[in-house]
Structures are given as C-alpha cells and as structure tokens.
C-alpha cells in the first residue's frame, strides 16, 4: 500500500505538470505563420547524446522558448532534431548544452501504434540544414554530468582503427554496455538480442546498475568493509556508474531507487524496499513528469517490484544448494514474471528463451561490466588492454550466442488488450500478497491468461470480400490487404534516407501486430524507392513471409539488391513480377497489369512501378504504386483498366498521375491517398483533388485521417480510420 500511495502521488503530480506545459507549448506553436518557407528559431537544452553521424545526425531537445514574429515565448516541449550536412554536429554542441537552433519546426507524426496515442503531450520535430545552424549558448548541470561519459568515449580506439572484429565485438558492445552508446552496435547483433528478449542486457539499464552495485558490494565484503562506510562507498559507486553510463533514464531510475534505500540507512532511518521504490517514483515523476508515461519507467519499477515481492516465494520452491545459483535463478524468474506481460504488450515479444538463458546471461553480463570497466580505465590512462579486449570480445560473442539461442524460442505475437495485461499484473500481485490459500489459484490464472493472450487466435480479416487499409507511414506508401486468415502487403513505406532500414521495425511492424498480422502470404515492392521499400527490410527479417515480389523495372541505389539479400538471409523466396502474370490463392486473385517496361525520360523509376488488380468475391481494388500518367495511358490503350471499388491514388496524389481519363475508366467508388503531413512535395496536388472531386470520387487521405481501412463486403462497404479529423 505504501508503494501504491507514493507512486499515485507522483503520477498525479507528474500529470499536472505535463498539462501545464502542453497548454503553453500548443498556444505558442499555433501562433506561427502557416507559410511553406517558414524558418523557426528555438532555444533549449540537448537532452541526449547525438545518434547517427553526418550527414544524418539525430538528437533530442528539451525546448524552452520559441521565437514568433521577433519575440520570444515560453515553449516547454520535446523536439526531435534532424541535422543534415557534412559537419559533425557534436563539435558544435552535445548533451546538456543550452543551444539555439534555426530550422523548420513541425508537429511529429502520430505514433505508429495506437498504444502511444494517449500520450498527453504533442511531440515536435525540427529539421536543421547544417550543424552551423546549431549554436551553443551555455552549459547546464547536465553538461557537467555528461563529462565522464564524453571523456571515456573519446578514449576508445577510433572506429575501424583496429579492424572489423574489434569494432563489432569490443568497441560497439563496450560503448553500449558501459557508456549507453548504441549507435555503433552491429545491426545483426541488435536484431538477435531483440528477438531473444535480451536486448536490455546489451545497453546500460537499471539491471546493469544493480549488477554493478552487486559487484562493488561483493568487493567490499571481501575487503571486510561494513556499516556506514560500506553504504557510503556503495552510494558513491552507484552515482559514478550512472554518470559514466551517460545518466540515461533507465540507469537514473535504478540509481534513485538504490540511492534512496542507501541514504535512508546512512541517516539511520532504514525503510522497506517497497517504500524506497515508491519514494523514488515520486521523486522521478516530480523531477521529470514525462517519465510517468515512459515504458522504460514501467519496466524498471515492474522488475524491481517483482524482485521485491516474488523472489522469496520462488526461492522457497527451489533446491537449497548451491545457494548462489538458485538465488540468482529466483531473482531472474521474479523479474521475468513481472516484466513479461509489459514486454508482450509494448513490444509484442513472447521471449520464452529468455526464461532459460537469463540465469546464464545475467552473470555473464555482470562479468562483462567488470571487465569492461577495467578496459575503460586502461584506455583512459593510455595502457594497452589487448588481452582484456580479446577476453571481452569472446564474452560478448558468448552473450550474443545465448541471445541467438533464446531467439529460437521467441515469438512476435499480436498486441494483447491492455485490460488483459493489467489483469495478469493484478493476479501476479495476488500470487505474492493474497492470503495463502488464494496464492496458487492466482498464479495459475495469471499463467493461463498470459498463455491465452500470447497464443490464442488472432484477429482475422473478412470471411467474404476483403479489407484494404492505407497504413499511415508518413510520406510513403504501405497498403495492407486482408481476408480470412490471409494478409498481403504492398510496399512498406520509409524515409528518404536509404540507410534507415530500421524504419519498418519502429513504424510498420507495430501497425501489423496491432492488427493481429503475424504472417504474410506475400509482400510486393512496387518499385525501388525508399518511401515504398525501406520498411520491408524489417518485415522480411521479423515476420514469416511466404514470398517477396519485386517490380521488373530498374533498380535504384541497389535498394532491391539489398532487399533481395535480406530476404535470402531470412529464407524468403524472391520473384520478379512480369506484366500479364496472375496469382490465385484462397479465393483471391492478383493480376499484374504493369511491371517494368521502357525507361521513360520523366519519372522513369516511378513509371516502372507494378500496377496490380486485386479481386475477391466480386470486389476489386486497383493498386498503382507511383505510376504516373504515361503508364496510365499505356494501360488505357491496352484496355487493361476495368471498373473497381477502390483506387489507390498513384504517386501520393502528385499532379503527374491520376489523369481524368484513367479515373473515368476505373470509376472507383472511393480512393485511398497516402502522403505525409506537411510534406515538402506539396502532395496531394490541387489538380489531382479537383479531378477526383469532378468525377465524384470520395478521397480518404492518410495525412488527415491516419490509417484508413475499407471493408469491401457483400453487404456493403465500411470505411474507418484512426483519425486526426
């Protein structure tokens, strides 16, 4: 009850603080002039280290004020920064610095998943053309706290100076494990850790703070240091570890919990662990109200709460000897019991292998922390650490091997209802604190409900007809077609950064899993442009896909070549579609009307897009990719266009597509149009909208409605959307 009381007080206070800031920021932002070439000036504090590198650096700003019409106004908001140009932006300013920036400020797109829509504040993004537009105006306490991390990071050997093996197995994991820097990790390594449910072991987190504290405590016991001296030394050690680790939120949260507990003992006012946990929640939420809604906060307090409440009951049911082994197993299982439902709801992973490998992986992670700390010190004082680096690299490979084995028992599952996850949490709490006779039934019910949500039947598409949904992926295309237990994906969206292959994991996969799609009958990439194809990399890597279809047109920037390679690695068959081909499965038919063809002088790759007709139970949808007017005219000349129910508007509504004759021949009952909010291309064009309006075709746009779904059923047509309007 003490834990619940203090956490509730912190939540209410944090929510109040968020509401005040949000009202202020919104009122200032809406006063900005609505002109396409607007340049904005914002001041604030860099809240994190830069990720990525020139020419695509990303950062996070805690904005403080915004200039409107030459006057400064308070603007307490969270702004994601995107800096272009060749100049390294970290030389201009880094975390903790107060900065002034010049660029274009926009509202951030809606989150990928409806799980995030309830956040009670608006996020913003700012595009900055060059690091020269980032100017340091001062330093803050956070700048001072960042000095240890910056110092140790700069003492690491430069990237590529010691070979690929060192960068992959030593430099990357060392920077992540002790410094909280994840940008240099190998992408394949990260994917294996994520699938195995052990990613939290790879980066500085609350678990690492606890492990480091345990290592220090073990050393103090061996040195026979006890009492207040032990607690004081342990408190200082935790503080330094958090600073060196970059003082990221997970480490800070764990440090606050441990710090309050140790401080109470130092002042001879010892408190129970649950009360320390509640007071730390209060302190954290008052200091940073947005932590109220952080999934990391939930996981931190769930893990610590699980360890506090469940370790002892689990330990009593395990063998007495060896004590250290089974105590570690009990702690690991207790943390997994508390966090598994949250991980399942937020990340869709049921990491069965993590339950088996965690008792081995956690001690190995502790050993790597101790070894990595020694390596950092040696690098800092200029002493070679060759043997230790080799040993660290071998340990890193072994930890990755455990993650890879755990991935074999990890499953991506449809998003469970939040009420179900909350019920599992309540039953788990009852299994620990209810009267003795009720604990076994509560534990059994918690396990049964978890298994039902994880492996029960997923939502399916219409049994008759089909649904077609334009997924909101920003300035790009991704169309999901579903019927019965089948799903077919056309394009995957993506930014115009050809290296941003993780877009699908953060933006597209959550949408598919929210809809219960855990397997795809086919994936079609209409043409090799990043705003259509980048999201498909993660789809091919993470989901079972029966086949990948590509356009017969020219490749561009080797995008299709890389997609082929990713598909081959995942065991997905790849086929190039030819015009005139037809595919039938489960009562549905896909007819390829156009694919490839001659390279035209204007919009050459766009006009080689696949154009396809999907049919089932007498309902039809025309999928046009980015095909323009020349391709439309060629299809009209060959008599390939028939009347359809739904038209996917070509090329995001550009004026170079969706000709009047084409629309008149197709006679769609409605049109789906995918484009980004306030996109730099001005899509959709006014001419295109006038053409559709003149032919009485209702248009449903993702920039205004977000995800738009059309159910084409024998009894009628149903249109629904997630909704901005």
XYZ file of C-alpha atoms in Angstrom:
725
model
C 0.000 0.000 0.000
C 2.897 2.353 0.732
C 4.291 1.715 -2.754
C 0.892 2.347 -4.353
C 0.353 5.554 -2.354
C 3.656 7.225 -3.229
C 3.503 6.098 -6.858
C -0.032 7.515 -7.170
C 1.041 10.841 -5.665
C 3.937 11.013 -8.125
C 1.679 10.127 -11.058
C -0.873 12.828 -10.226
C 1.805 15.477 -9.760
C 3.547 14.457 -12.986
C 0.289 14.533 -14.939
C -0.464 18.029 -13.632
C 2.971 19.281 -14.705
C 2.544 17.818 -18.191
C -0.839 19.500 -18.630
C 0.522 22.960 -17.807
C 3.486 22.596 -20.191
C 1.355 21.195 -23.022
C -1.126 24.076 -22.900
C 1.685 26.632 -23.034
C 3.541 24.936 -25.912
C 0.408 24.427 -28.029
C -0.712 28.043 -27.701
C 2.684 29.291 -28.923
C 3.037 26.794 -31.791
C -0.350 27.607 -33.332
C 0.659 31.272 -33.489
C 3.441 30.511 -36.006
C 2.675 31.729 -39.546
C 1.474 28.991 -41.936
C 3.868 29.582 -44.833
C 5.826 26.832 -46.655
C 9.250 28.514 -46.383
C 8.982 29.439 -42.706
C 12.220 29.410 -40.690
C 11.920 28.909 -36.930
C 14.318 29.637 -34.089
C 14.150 27.514 -30.940
C 16.245 27.519 -27.774
C 16.564 24.761 -25.214
C 18.795 22.064 -23.748
C 20.066 18.988 -25.601
C 18.605 16.106 -23.599
C 20.634 13.255 -25.097
C 23.806 12.478 -26.998
C 23.620 12.710 -30.780
C 22.926 9.457 -32.608
C 23.864 8.725 -36.182
C 26.515 10.813 -37.873
C 26.900 13.370 -40.636
C 25.009 13.837 -42.864
C 22.122 12.346 -40.837
C 22.502 13.160 -37.136
C 19.570 12.883 -34.730
C 19.084 14.426 -31.309
C 16.525 15.375 -28.670
C 15.886 18.900 -27.409
C 14.068 19.942 -24.257
C 12.825 23.185 -25.757
C 12.433 26.226 -23.532
C 11.376 29.041 -25.815
C 10.343 29.723 -29.414
C 10.656 32.923 -31.419
C 7.434 34.169 -33.018
C 7.376 37.421 -35.010
C 10.688 38.513 -33.491
C 9.613 37.919 -29.886
C 10.493 35.009 -27.607
C 7.730 32.957 -25.987
C 7.889 30.055 -23.493
C 7.808 26.728 -25.352
C 8.207 23.790 -22.907
C 8.154 20.910 -25.402
C 10.040 17.827 -26.555
C 11.588 18.314 -30.014
C 13.256 15.617 -32.119
C 16.158 17.070 -34.106
C 17.354 16.005 -37.571
C 20.574 17.690 -38.682
C 21.871 17.424 -42.257
C 25.234 18.405 -43.712
C 28.781 17.085 -43.547
C 29.955 18.917 -40.415
C 29.888 16.718 -37.259
C 27.241 18.337 -35.089
C 28.739 17.038 -31.817
C 31.586 19.505 -32.336
C 29.083 22.334 -32.101
C 27.214 21.147 -29.008
C 26.425 17.947 -27.144
C 24.200 16.657 -24.392
C 23.447 19.103 -21.612
C 24.405 22.174 -23.645
C 21.949 25.018 -23.985
C 21.605 25.709 -27.705
C 19.934 27.959 -30.237
C 18.776 26.280 -33.458
C 17.421 27.509 -36.773
C 15.271 25.215 -38.913
C 11.709 24.157 -39.669
C 9.550 23.128 -36.701
C 6.635 20.721 -37.232
C 4.343 18.584 -35.174
C 5.573 14.992 -35.056
C 3.502 12.409 -36.929
C 1.079 10.281 -34.967
C 2.819 7.356 -33.252
C 2.918 4.119 -35.222
C 0.830 2.221 -32.698
C -2.440 3.174 -31.061
C -0.722 2.151 -27.804
C 1.079 5.514 -27.892
C -1.764 7.800 -28.955
C -2.850 8.502 -25.370
C 0.341 10.429 -24.550
C -0.968 13.740 -23.164
C 1.551 15.950 -24.943
C 2.449 16.804 -28.512
C 5.852 15.905 -29.871
C 7.599 18.118 -32.380
C 10.371 17.630 -34.907
C 12.823 20.144 -36.299
C 14.849 19.780 -39.490
C 18.145 21.684 -39.425
C 20.016 22.053 -42.724
C 23.518 22.218 -41.265
C 25.369 21.864 -37.982
C 26.303 25.518 -38.486
C 22.689 26.313 -37.546
C 23.304 24.743 -34.105
C 24.914 27.230 -31.715
C 25.879 26.587 -28.107
C 24.735 29.410 -25.837
C 25.607 27.946 -22.448
C 26.030 24.862 -20.316
C 23.854 23.243 -17.677
C 24.321 20.803 -14.823
C 23.588 18.036 -17.329
C 26.674 19.160 -19.272
C 28.796 18.547 -16.192
C 27.164 15.179 -15.560
C 27.961 14.213 -19.176
C 31.699 14.888 -18.850
C 32.666 11.399 -17.546
C 30.775 9.711 -20.378
C 32.268 12.014 -23.026
C 35.758 11.533 -21.592
C 35.678 7.731 -21.640
C 34.008 7.618 -25.057
C 36.761 9.757 -26.566
C 39.463 7.476 -25.147
C 38.094 4.460 -27.043
C 40.114 3.486 -30.135
C 38.721 5.144 -33.240
C 36.279 3.175 -35.345
C 37.997 0.927 -37.946
C 41.407 1.574 -36.368
C 41.686 -1.993 -35.003
C 39.707 -3.959 -37.534
C 36.162 -5.152 -38.024
C 36.290 -7.834 -35.297
C 37.297 -5.296 -32.653
C 34.623 -2.786 -33.719
C 31.868 -5.394 -33.746
C 32.693 -7.417 -30.641
C 34.571 -4.986 -28.400
C 34.100 -1.320 -29.253
C 30.363 -1.480 -30.022
C 29.301 -3.668 -27.055
C 31.689 -1.834 -24.691
C 30.241 1.558 -25.650
C 26.688 0.211 -25.257
C 27.205 -1.788 -22.065
C 29.047 0.845 -20.033
C 28.511 4.159 -21.850
C 24.946 3.778 -23.130
C 26.020 4.476 -26.747
C 24.077 2.154 -29.055
C 24.662 3.836 -32.436
C 27.801 1.775 -33.153
C 26.278 -1.650 -32.478
C 26.132 -4.124 -35.337
C 22.592 -4.228 -36.739
C 22.500 -8.028 -36.887
C 23.657 -8.249 -33.277
C 20.893 -5.889 -32.157
C 18.299 -7.937 -34.067
C 19.406 -11.161 -32.342
C 19.279 -9.573 -28.888
C 15.829 -8.137 -29.562
C 14.412 -11.419 -30.834
C 15.914 -13.278 -27.892
C 14.396 -10.882 -25.354
C 17.854 -9.976 -24.016
C 18.338 -6.506 -25.502
C 18.198 -4.999 -22.010
C 21.477 -6.825 -21.292
C 23.235 -5.056 -24.155
C 22.737 -1.419 -23.131
C 23.065 0.444 -19.859
C 19.860 -0.156 -17.919
C 18.589 -0.463 -14.385
C 19.729 -4.084 -14.366
C 23.312 -3.010 -15.046
C 23.196 -0.521 -12.189
C 22.036 -3.319 -9.888
C 24.735 -5.674 -11.217
C 27.442 -3.031 -10.778
C 26.219 -2.369 -7.237
C 26.345 -6.111 -6.557
C 29.923 -6.328 -7.845
C 31.014 -3.419 -5.646
C 29.186 -4.876 -2.649
C 30.915 -8.220 -3.180
C 34.284 -6.479 -3.278
C 33.528 -4.532 -0.104
C 32.550 -7.710 1.705
C 35.808 -9.357 0.681
C 37.642 -6.284 1.957
C 35.597 -6.547 5.180
C 34.177 -3.053 4.811
C 30.851 -2.832 6.645
C 28.341 -0.447 8.178
C 28.085 3.163 7.097
C 31.438 3.084 5.297
C 30.149 0.273 3.098
C 26.867 2.065 2.362
C 28.627 5.376 1.626
C 31.150 3.738 -0.709
C 28.357 1.830 -2.441
C 26.292 5.011 -2.868
C 29.232 6.864 -4.447
C 29.969 3.883 -6.719
C 26.382 3.760 -7.982
C 26.450 7.516 -8.615
C 29.681 7.257 -10.633
C 28.435 4.263 -12.626
C 25.276 6.150 -13.584
C 27.357 9.159 -14.680
C 29.801 7.104 -16.744
C 26.847 5.268 -18.291
C 25.507 8.550 -19.613
C 22.893 9.106 -16.896
C 20.240 7.733 -19.238
C 16.721 7.401 -17.797
C 16.807 3.630 -17.013
C 20.088 3.967 -15.120
C 18.904 7.097 -13.315
C 15.691 5.366 -12.240
C 17.577 2.421 -10.769
C 20.136 4.761 -9.212
C 17.375 6.733 -7.482
C 15.830 3.551 -6.043
C 19.177 2.290 -4.718
C 20.222 5.786 -3.609
C 17.093 6.377 -1.513
C 17.440 2.960 0.113
C 21.133 3.515 0.971
C 20.647 7.137 2.058
C 17.936 6.067 4.495
C 20.354 3.564 6.036
C 23.140 6.139 6.214
C 20.875 8.509 8.130
C 19.772 5.629 10.354
C 16.218 5.792 9.044
C 16.011 2.436 7.256
C 12.879 1.897 5.179
C 11.412 -1.185 3.480
C 12.345 -1.792 -0.143
C 8.740 -1.153 -1.256
C 8.749 2.270 0.393
C 12.084 3.134 -1.229
C 10.582 2.150 -4.568
C 7.517 4.349 -4.015
C 9.554 7.368 -2.884
C 11.850 7.019 -5.889
C 8.785 7.022 -8.162
C 7.580 10.230 -6.502
C 10.996 11.906 -6.890
C 11.329 10.816 -10.515
C 7.843 11.906 -11.583
C 8.149 15.314 -9.925
C 11.591 15.928 -11.478
C 10.604 14.712 -14.967
C 6.819 14.421 -15.402
C 7.094 12.727 -18.812
C 8.614 9.683 -17.124
C 5.062 8.925 -15.970
C 4.356 7.619 -19.483
C 7.732 6.023 -20.227
C 7.596 2.290 -20.911
C 11.118 2.126 -19.507
C 9.812 3.516 -16.220
C 7.106 0.867 -16.124
C 9.624 -1.895 -16.813
C 12.075 -0.589 -14.205
C 9.519 -0.450 -11.420
C 7.896 -3.705 -12.544
C 11.251 -5.505 -12.395
C 12.218 -4.065 -9.008
C 8.723 -4.680 -7.657
C 8.761 -8.251 -8.950
C 12.132 -8.926 -7.362
C 10.947 -7.405 -4.073
C 7.663 -9.327 -3.909
C 8.323 -12.609 -5.719
C 11.953 -13.599 -5.172
C 11.460 -15.098 -1.725
C 8.345 -17.188 -2.594
C 10.099 -18.530 -5.711
C 13.335 -19.219 -3.821
C 11.487 -21.372 -1.272
C 10.409 -23.708 -4.073
C 13.946 -24.241 -5.423
C 16.698 -26.526 -4.086
C 18.724 -25.167 -1.164
C 22.139 -25.813 -2.730
C 24.041 -24.257 -4.385
C 22.725 -21.112 -2.715
C 24.236 -18.536 -5.097
C 22.977 -20.302 -8.235
C 19.380 -20.791 -7.172
C 19.137 -17.369 -5.541
C 20.148 -15.887 -8.888
C 17.607 -18.066 -10.683
C 14.863 -16.955 -8.274
C 15.722 -13.278 -8.801
C 15.775 -13.683 -12.578
C 12.445 -15.533 -12.671
C 10.846 -12.959 -10.349
C 11.885 -10.110 -12.644
C 10.676 -12.023 -15.722
C 7.281 -12.706 -14.115
C 6.741 -9.003 -13.515
C 8.063 -7.679 -16.831
C 6.989 -10.348 -19.359
C 3.368 -9.084 -19.677
C 4.595 -5.491 -20.161
C 7.165 -6.536 -22.781
C 4.478 -8.565 -24.563
C 2.042 -5.626 -24.654
C 4.559 -2.970 -25.670
C 6.961 -4.877 -27.939
C 4.839 -7.907 -28.951
C 7.571 -10.340 -27.932
C 6.933 -13.541 -26.028
C 10.537 -14.340 -25.204
C 10.313 -17.920 -23.971
C 14.041 -18.448 -24.431
C 14.883 -15.554 -22.117
C 13.468 -17.511 -19.162
C 16.003 -20.262 -19.846
C 19.028 -18.176 -20.804
C 18.692 -15.269 -18.343
C 20.193 -17.229 -15.394
C 23.326 -17.680 -17.542
C 23.222 -14.376 -19.420
C 22.877 -12.125 -16.364
C 26.052 -13.379 -14.598
C 27.905 -13.157 -17.919
C 26.687 -9.578 -18.326
C 27.980 -8.788 -14.822
C 31.378 -10.223 -15.744
C 31.472 -8.092 -18.904
C 30.646 -4.986 -16.851
C 33.596 -5.669 -14.538
C 35.916 -6.467 -17.440
C 34.695 -3.502 -19.487
C 35.236 -1.147 -16.562
C 38.857 -2.255 -16.326
C 39.319 -1.774 -20.090
C 37.892 1.764 -19.958
C 40.281 2.699 -17.150
C 43.268 1.279 -19.046
C 42.301 3.141 -22.227
C 41.872 6.346 -20.208
C 45.387 6.190 -18.744
C 46.945 5.087 -22.029
C 47.847 1.484 -21.154
C 47.262 -1.192 -23.847
C 44.440 -3.582 -22.977
C 44.911 -6.185 -25.709
C 44.382 -9.397 -23.678
C 41.438 -7.928 -21.788
C 39.881 -6.745 -25.065
C 40.205 -10.239 -26.519
C 38.584 -11.713 -23.425
C 35.811 -9.101 -23.545
C 35.229 -9.848 -27.233
C 34.888 -13.569 -26.523
C 32.448 -12.848 -23.701
C 30.480 -10.546 -25.989
C 30.257 -13.297 -28.616
C 29.120 -15.792 -25.985
C 26.393 -13.422 -24.772
C 25.277 -12.933 -28.375
C 25.200 -16.717 -28.824
C 22.887 -17.015 -25.808
C 20.650 -14.315 -27.316
C 20.638 -16.176 -30.633
C 19.620 -19.417 -28.914
C 16.930 -17.585 -26.960
C 15.622 -16.135 -30.242
C 14.676 -19.665 -31.285
C 12.024 -19.606 -28.551
C 10.890 -16.009 -29.089
C 7.671 -15.169 -30.884
C 6.175 -11.993 -32.305
C 2.515 -12.080 -31.339
C -0.499 -9.802 -31.869
C -0.850 -6.912 -29.442
C -2.847 -8.061 -26.392
C -5.571 -5.869 -24.857
C -4.283 -3.605 -22.107
C -7.065 -4.785 -19.786
C -5.810 -8.354 -20.140
C -2.237 -7.339 -19.316
C -3.438 -5.348 -16.289
C -5.393 -8.409 -15.121
C -2.234 -10.532 -15.350
C -0.435 -7.936 -13.222
C -3.183 -7.977 -10.607
C -3.165 -11.783 -10.479
C 0.639 -11.798 -10.145
C 0.395 -9.383 -7.225
C -2.272 -11.590 -5.657
C 0.012 -14.611 -6.068
C 2.552 -12.799 -3.870
C 0.422 -10.918 -1.326
C -3.028 -12.555 -1.151
C -3.964 -14.949 1.677
C -2.005 -18.190 1.392
C -4.936 -20.293 0.157
C -5.563 -17.887 -2.762
C -1.986 -17.614 -3.991
C -1.737 -20.862 -6.018
C -5.023 -20.241 -7.905
C -3.948 -16.650 -8.640
C -0.600 -17.830 -10.027
C -2.274 -20.487 -12.186
C -4.798 -17.979 -13.554
C -2.029 -15.459 -14.329
C -0.062 -18.058 -16.307
C -3.177 -19.334 -18.103
C -4.299 -15.837 -19.118
C -0.811 -14.932 -20.346
C -0.629 -18.073 -22.497
C -4.127 -17.471 -23.886
C -3.316 -13.884 -24.874
C 0.023 -14.944 -26.345
C -1.028 -17.998 -28.314
C -4.800 -17.708 -28.678
C -6.415 -17.000 -32.074
C -5.504 -13.647 -33.609
C -7.983 -11.215 -35.207
C -8.676 -12.073 -38.839
C -9.905 -10.353 -41.978
C -13.393 -10.543 -43.530
C -14.593 -14.060 -44.377
C -16.275 -12.708 -47.543
C -14.849 -9.907 -49.638
C -11.687 -8.307 -48.251
C -10.344 -5.264 -46.436
C -7.788 -2.831 -47.810
C -6.034 -0.407 -45.486
C -3.728 2.510 -46.232
C -1.284 2.478 -43.318
C -0.018 5.842 -42.131
C 3.737 5.630 -42.751
C 4.313 9.335 -43.344
C 5.404 10.413 -46.818
C 5.281 6.927 -48.294
C 3.043 4.015 -49.226
C 2.063 0.846 -47.404
C -1.166 -0.977 -48.238
C -2.432 -3.964 -46.244
C -4.964 -6.329 -47.841
C -6.660 -8.948 -45.616
C -9.255 -11.673 -45.940
C -9.990 -14.581 -43.585
C -6.591 -15.569 -42.141
C -4.613 -14.226 -45.101
C -2.664 -10.982 -45.432
C -0.890 -9.336 -48.369
C 1.319 -6.240 -48.002
C 2.007 -3.796 -50.833
C 5.056 -1.619 -50.066
C 6.391 -0.761 -46.629
C 6.941 2.992 -46.524
C 10.154 4.603 -45.355
C 12.035 7.915 -45.108
C 14.249 9.250 -47.890
C 17.350 8.000 -46.079
C 18.327 4.781 -47.879
C 20.246 3.585 -44.793
C 17.241 3.801 -42.444
C 16.432 0.096 -42.655
C 15.051 0.057 -39.089
C 12.055 2.145 -40.178
C 9.931 -0.979 -40.561
C 10.653 -2.165 -37.027
C 9.635 1.117 -35.410
C 6.859 2.253 -37.764
C 5.389 -0.624 -39.786
C 5.672 -3.767 -37.650
C 3.746 -2.236 -34.707
C 0.854 -1.489 -37.065
C 0.799 -5.027 -38.436
C 0.962 -6.603 -34.981
C -1.746 -4.287 -33.619
C -3.971 -5.774 -36.339
C -3.070 -9.351 -35.490
C -0.882 -9.877 -38.571
C 1.992 -12.191 -37.639
C 2.430 -13.814 -41.058
C 2.187 -12.522 -44.630
C 1.178 -14.574 -47.655
C 3.054 -12.168 -49.907
C 4.871 -8.841 -49.904
C 5.019 -6.687 -53.033
C 7.592 -3.928 -53.548
C 6.168 -1.866 -56.403
C 9.443 -0.036 -57.184
C 12.850 0.648 -55.572
C 12.246 3.993 -53.884
C 12.919 4.262 -50.132
C 9.484 5.726 -49.325
C 7.974 2.457 -50.578
C 10.589 -0.218 -49.870
C 12.645 0.590 -46.754
C 10.044 -0.680 -44.306
C 10.127 -4.098 -45.970
C 13.609 -4.932 -44.635
C 12.344 -5.389 -41.080
C 9.220 -7.176 -42.317
C 11.358 -9.762 -44.137
C 13.635 -10.165 -41.113
C 10.997 -10.345 -38.377
C 7.859 -11.962 -39.846
C 7.282 -15.224 -41.727
C 6.736 -14.192 -45.370
C 5.758 -16.771 -47.989
C 7.072 -14.787 -50.973
C 8.534 -11.415 -51.932
C 7.535 -9.902 -55.268
C 9.600 -7.186 -56.969
C 8.990 -4.934 -59.942
C 10.654 -5.838 -63.242
C 11.926 -2.261 -63.548
C 15.414 -0.891 -62.978
C 16.963 -0.971 -59.522
C 17.990 2.298 -57.878
C 20.668 2.822 -55.197
C 20.891 -1.000 -55.039
C 17.731 -0.940 -52.908
C 16.245 -4.057 -54.486
C 19.648 -5.742 -54.340
C 19.847 -5.187 -50.587
C 16.224 -6.257 -50.163
C 16.940 -9.483 -52.061
C 19.887 -10.148 -49.769
C 17.796 -9.555 -46.635
C 15.077 -11.852 -47.989
C 17.567 -14.615 -48.821
C 19.035 -14.394 -45.313
C 15.526 -14.786 -43.878
C 14.704 -17.662 -46.243
C 12.034 -15.727 -48.177
C 11.636 -16.689 -51.878
C 12.000 -13.717 -54.250
C 10.253 -13.397 -57.611
C 10.251 -10.621 -60.214
C 6.736 -9.928 -61.489
C 6.103 -9.668 -65.207
C 3.190 -7.794 -66.739
C 0.294 -10.114 -67.506
C 1.008 -12.513 -64.654
C -1.787 -13.699 -62.390
C -1.784 -15.342 -58.967
C -4.669 -17.040 -57.203
C -4.936 -18.207 -53.616
C -7.794 -18.814 -51.172
C -10.442 -17.367 -53.458
C -8.452 -14.205 -54.249
C -6.700 -13.166 -57.454
C -3.898 -10.691 -58.112
C -3.408 -9.653 -61.743
C -0.251 -7.767 -62.730
C -1.298 -5.072 -65.216
C 2.090 -3.373 -65.480
C 5.639 -4.033 -64.254
C 8.867 -2.530 -65.540
C 8.756 -1.586 -69.194
C 10.791 1.036 -71.059
C 12.662 3.634 -69.035
C 10.905 6.938 -69.624
C 12.574 10.348 -69.571
C 10.310 11.665 -66.796
C 9.759 9.792 -63.514
C 11.463 6.758 -65.024
C 11.508 4.514 -61.933
C 8.038 5.606 -60.813
C 6.602 4.707 -64.211
C 8.101 1.217 -63.935
C 6.006 0.580 -60.811
C 3.907 -2.526 -60.520
C 0.239 -1.764 -61.172
C -1.979 -4.619 -59.998
C -5.652 -5.512 -59.658
C -6.752 -7.417 -56.541
C -10.110 -9.232 -56.660
C -12.183 -11.377 -54.340
C -15.906 -12.174 -54.212
C -16.645 -9.645 -56.951
C -14.861 -6.767 -55.164
C -11.863 -5.042 -56.773
C -9.028 -2.741 -55.735
C -6.585 -1.114 -58.164
C -3.067 -0.734 -56.725
C -0.969 1.772 -58.671
C 2.295 2.293 -56.769
C 3.865 5.522 -58.048
C 2.848 5.016 -61.679
C 2.237 8.287 -63.496
C 0.161 9.487 -66.434
C 2.327 7.797 -69.153
C 1.793 4.383 -67.542
C -1.900 5.119 -67.037
C -2.256 5.992 -70.732
C -0.452 2.809 -71.776
C -2.860 0.736 -69.680
C -5.832 2.572 -71.177
C -4.513 1.970 -74.691
C -4.258 -1.767 -73.975
C -7.737 -1.885 -72.445
C -6.462 -3.209 -69.101
C -8.439 -0.898 -66.805
C -11.819 -2.099 -65.510
C -14.318 -0.691 -63.037
C -13.061 -1.010 -59.440
C -14.369 -0.390 -55.946
C -11.198 1.213 -54.544
C -8.439 3.152 -56.296
C -5.099 3.596 -54.557
C -4.185 7.060 -55.883
C -0.853 6.952 -57.724
C 2.291 8.773 -56.592
C 0.753 10.223 -53.413
C -1.619 12.425 -55.395
C 1.089 14.089 -57.490
C -0.086 16.160 -60.444
C 1.878 13.775 -62.722
C -0.574 10.925 -62.034
C -4.317 10.191 -61.724
C -5.366 11.542 -65.110
C -9.038 12.259 -65.727
C -9.414 9.551 -68.406
C -7.807 6.958 -66.132
C -10.146 7.705 -63.225
C -13.175 7.874 -65.524
C -12.400 4.408 -66.907
C -11.785 2.870 -63.463
C -14.908 4.529 -61.966
C -13.845 3.876 -58.348
C -16.405 4.186 -55.577
C -13.715 5.734 -53.368
C -9.986 6.468 -53.372
C -7.206 5.970 -50.813
C -4.372 8.507 -50.856
C -1.136 8.054 -48.881
C 1.019 11.093 -48.156
C 2.810 12.726 -45.243
C 1.515 15.644 -43.239
C 3.012 18.949 -44.391
C 5.277 17.060 -46.816
C 7.864 19.032 -48.773
C 6.475 17.922 -52.160
C 3.089 19.569 -51.716
C 1.247 16.255 -52.159
C -1.566 15.863 -52.934
C -1.700 18.320 -55.832
C -4.750 20.542 -56.120
C -5.239 19.365 -59.731
C -5.481 15.735 -58.613
C -8.034 16.534 -55.923
C -10.090 18.527 -58.438
C -10.045 15.599 -60.882
C -11.335 13.178 -58.249
C -13.945 15.648 -56.998
C -15.209 16.324 -60.528
C -15.770 12.587 -61.003
C -17.492 12.321 -57.586
C -14.841 10.060 -56.046
C -14.564 10.465 -52.237
C -10.907 10.673 -51.153
C -9.611 9.344 -47.827
C -6.135 10.704 -47.022
C -3.607 9.379 -44.516
C -2.226 12.871 -43.852
C -5.627 13.843 -42.462
C -7.115 10.582 -41.212
C -4.005 8.497 -40.420
C -4.645 4.755 -41.003
C -7.684 4.314 -43.282
C -9.373 0.917 -43.668
C -12.024 -0.018 -46.229
C -14.003 -3.248 -45.757
C -15.426 -4.396 -49.091
C -18.147 -6.827 -48.027
C -21.029 -8.466 -49.921
C -23.476 -6.494 -47.772
C -21.805 -3.124 -48.345
C -18.705 -1.001 -47.830
C -17.438 0.176 -44.455
C -14.783 2.903 -44.075
C -12.984 3.518 -40.762
C -9.887 5.435 -39.716
C -7.707 6.086 -36.690
C -8.293 9.741 -37.093
C -6.850 13.176 -36.993
C -10.074 14.754 -38.266
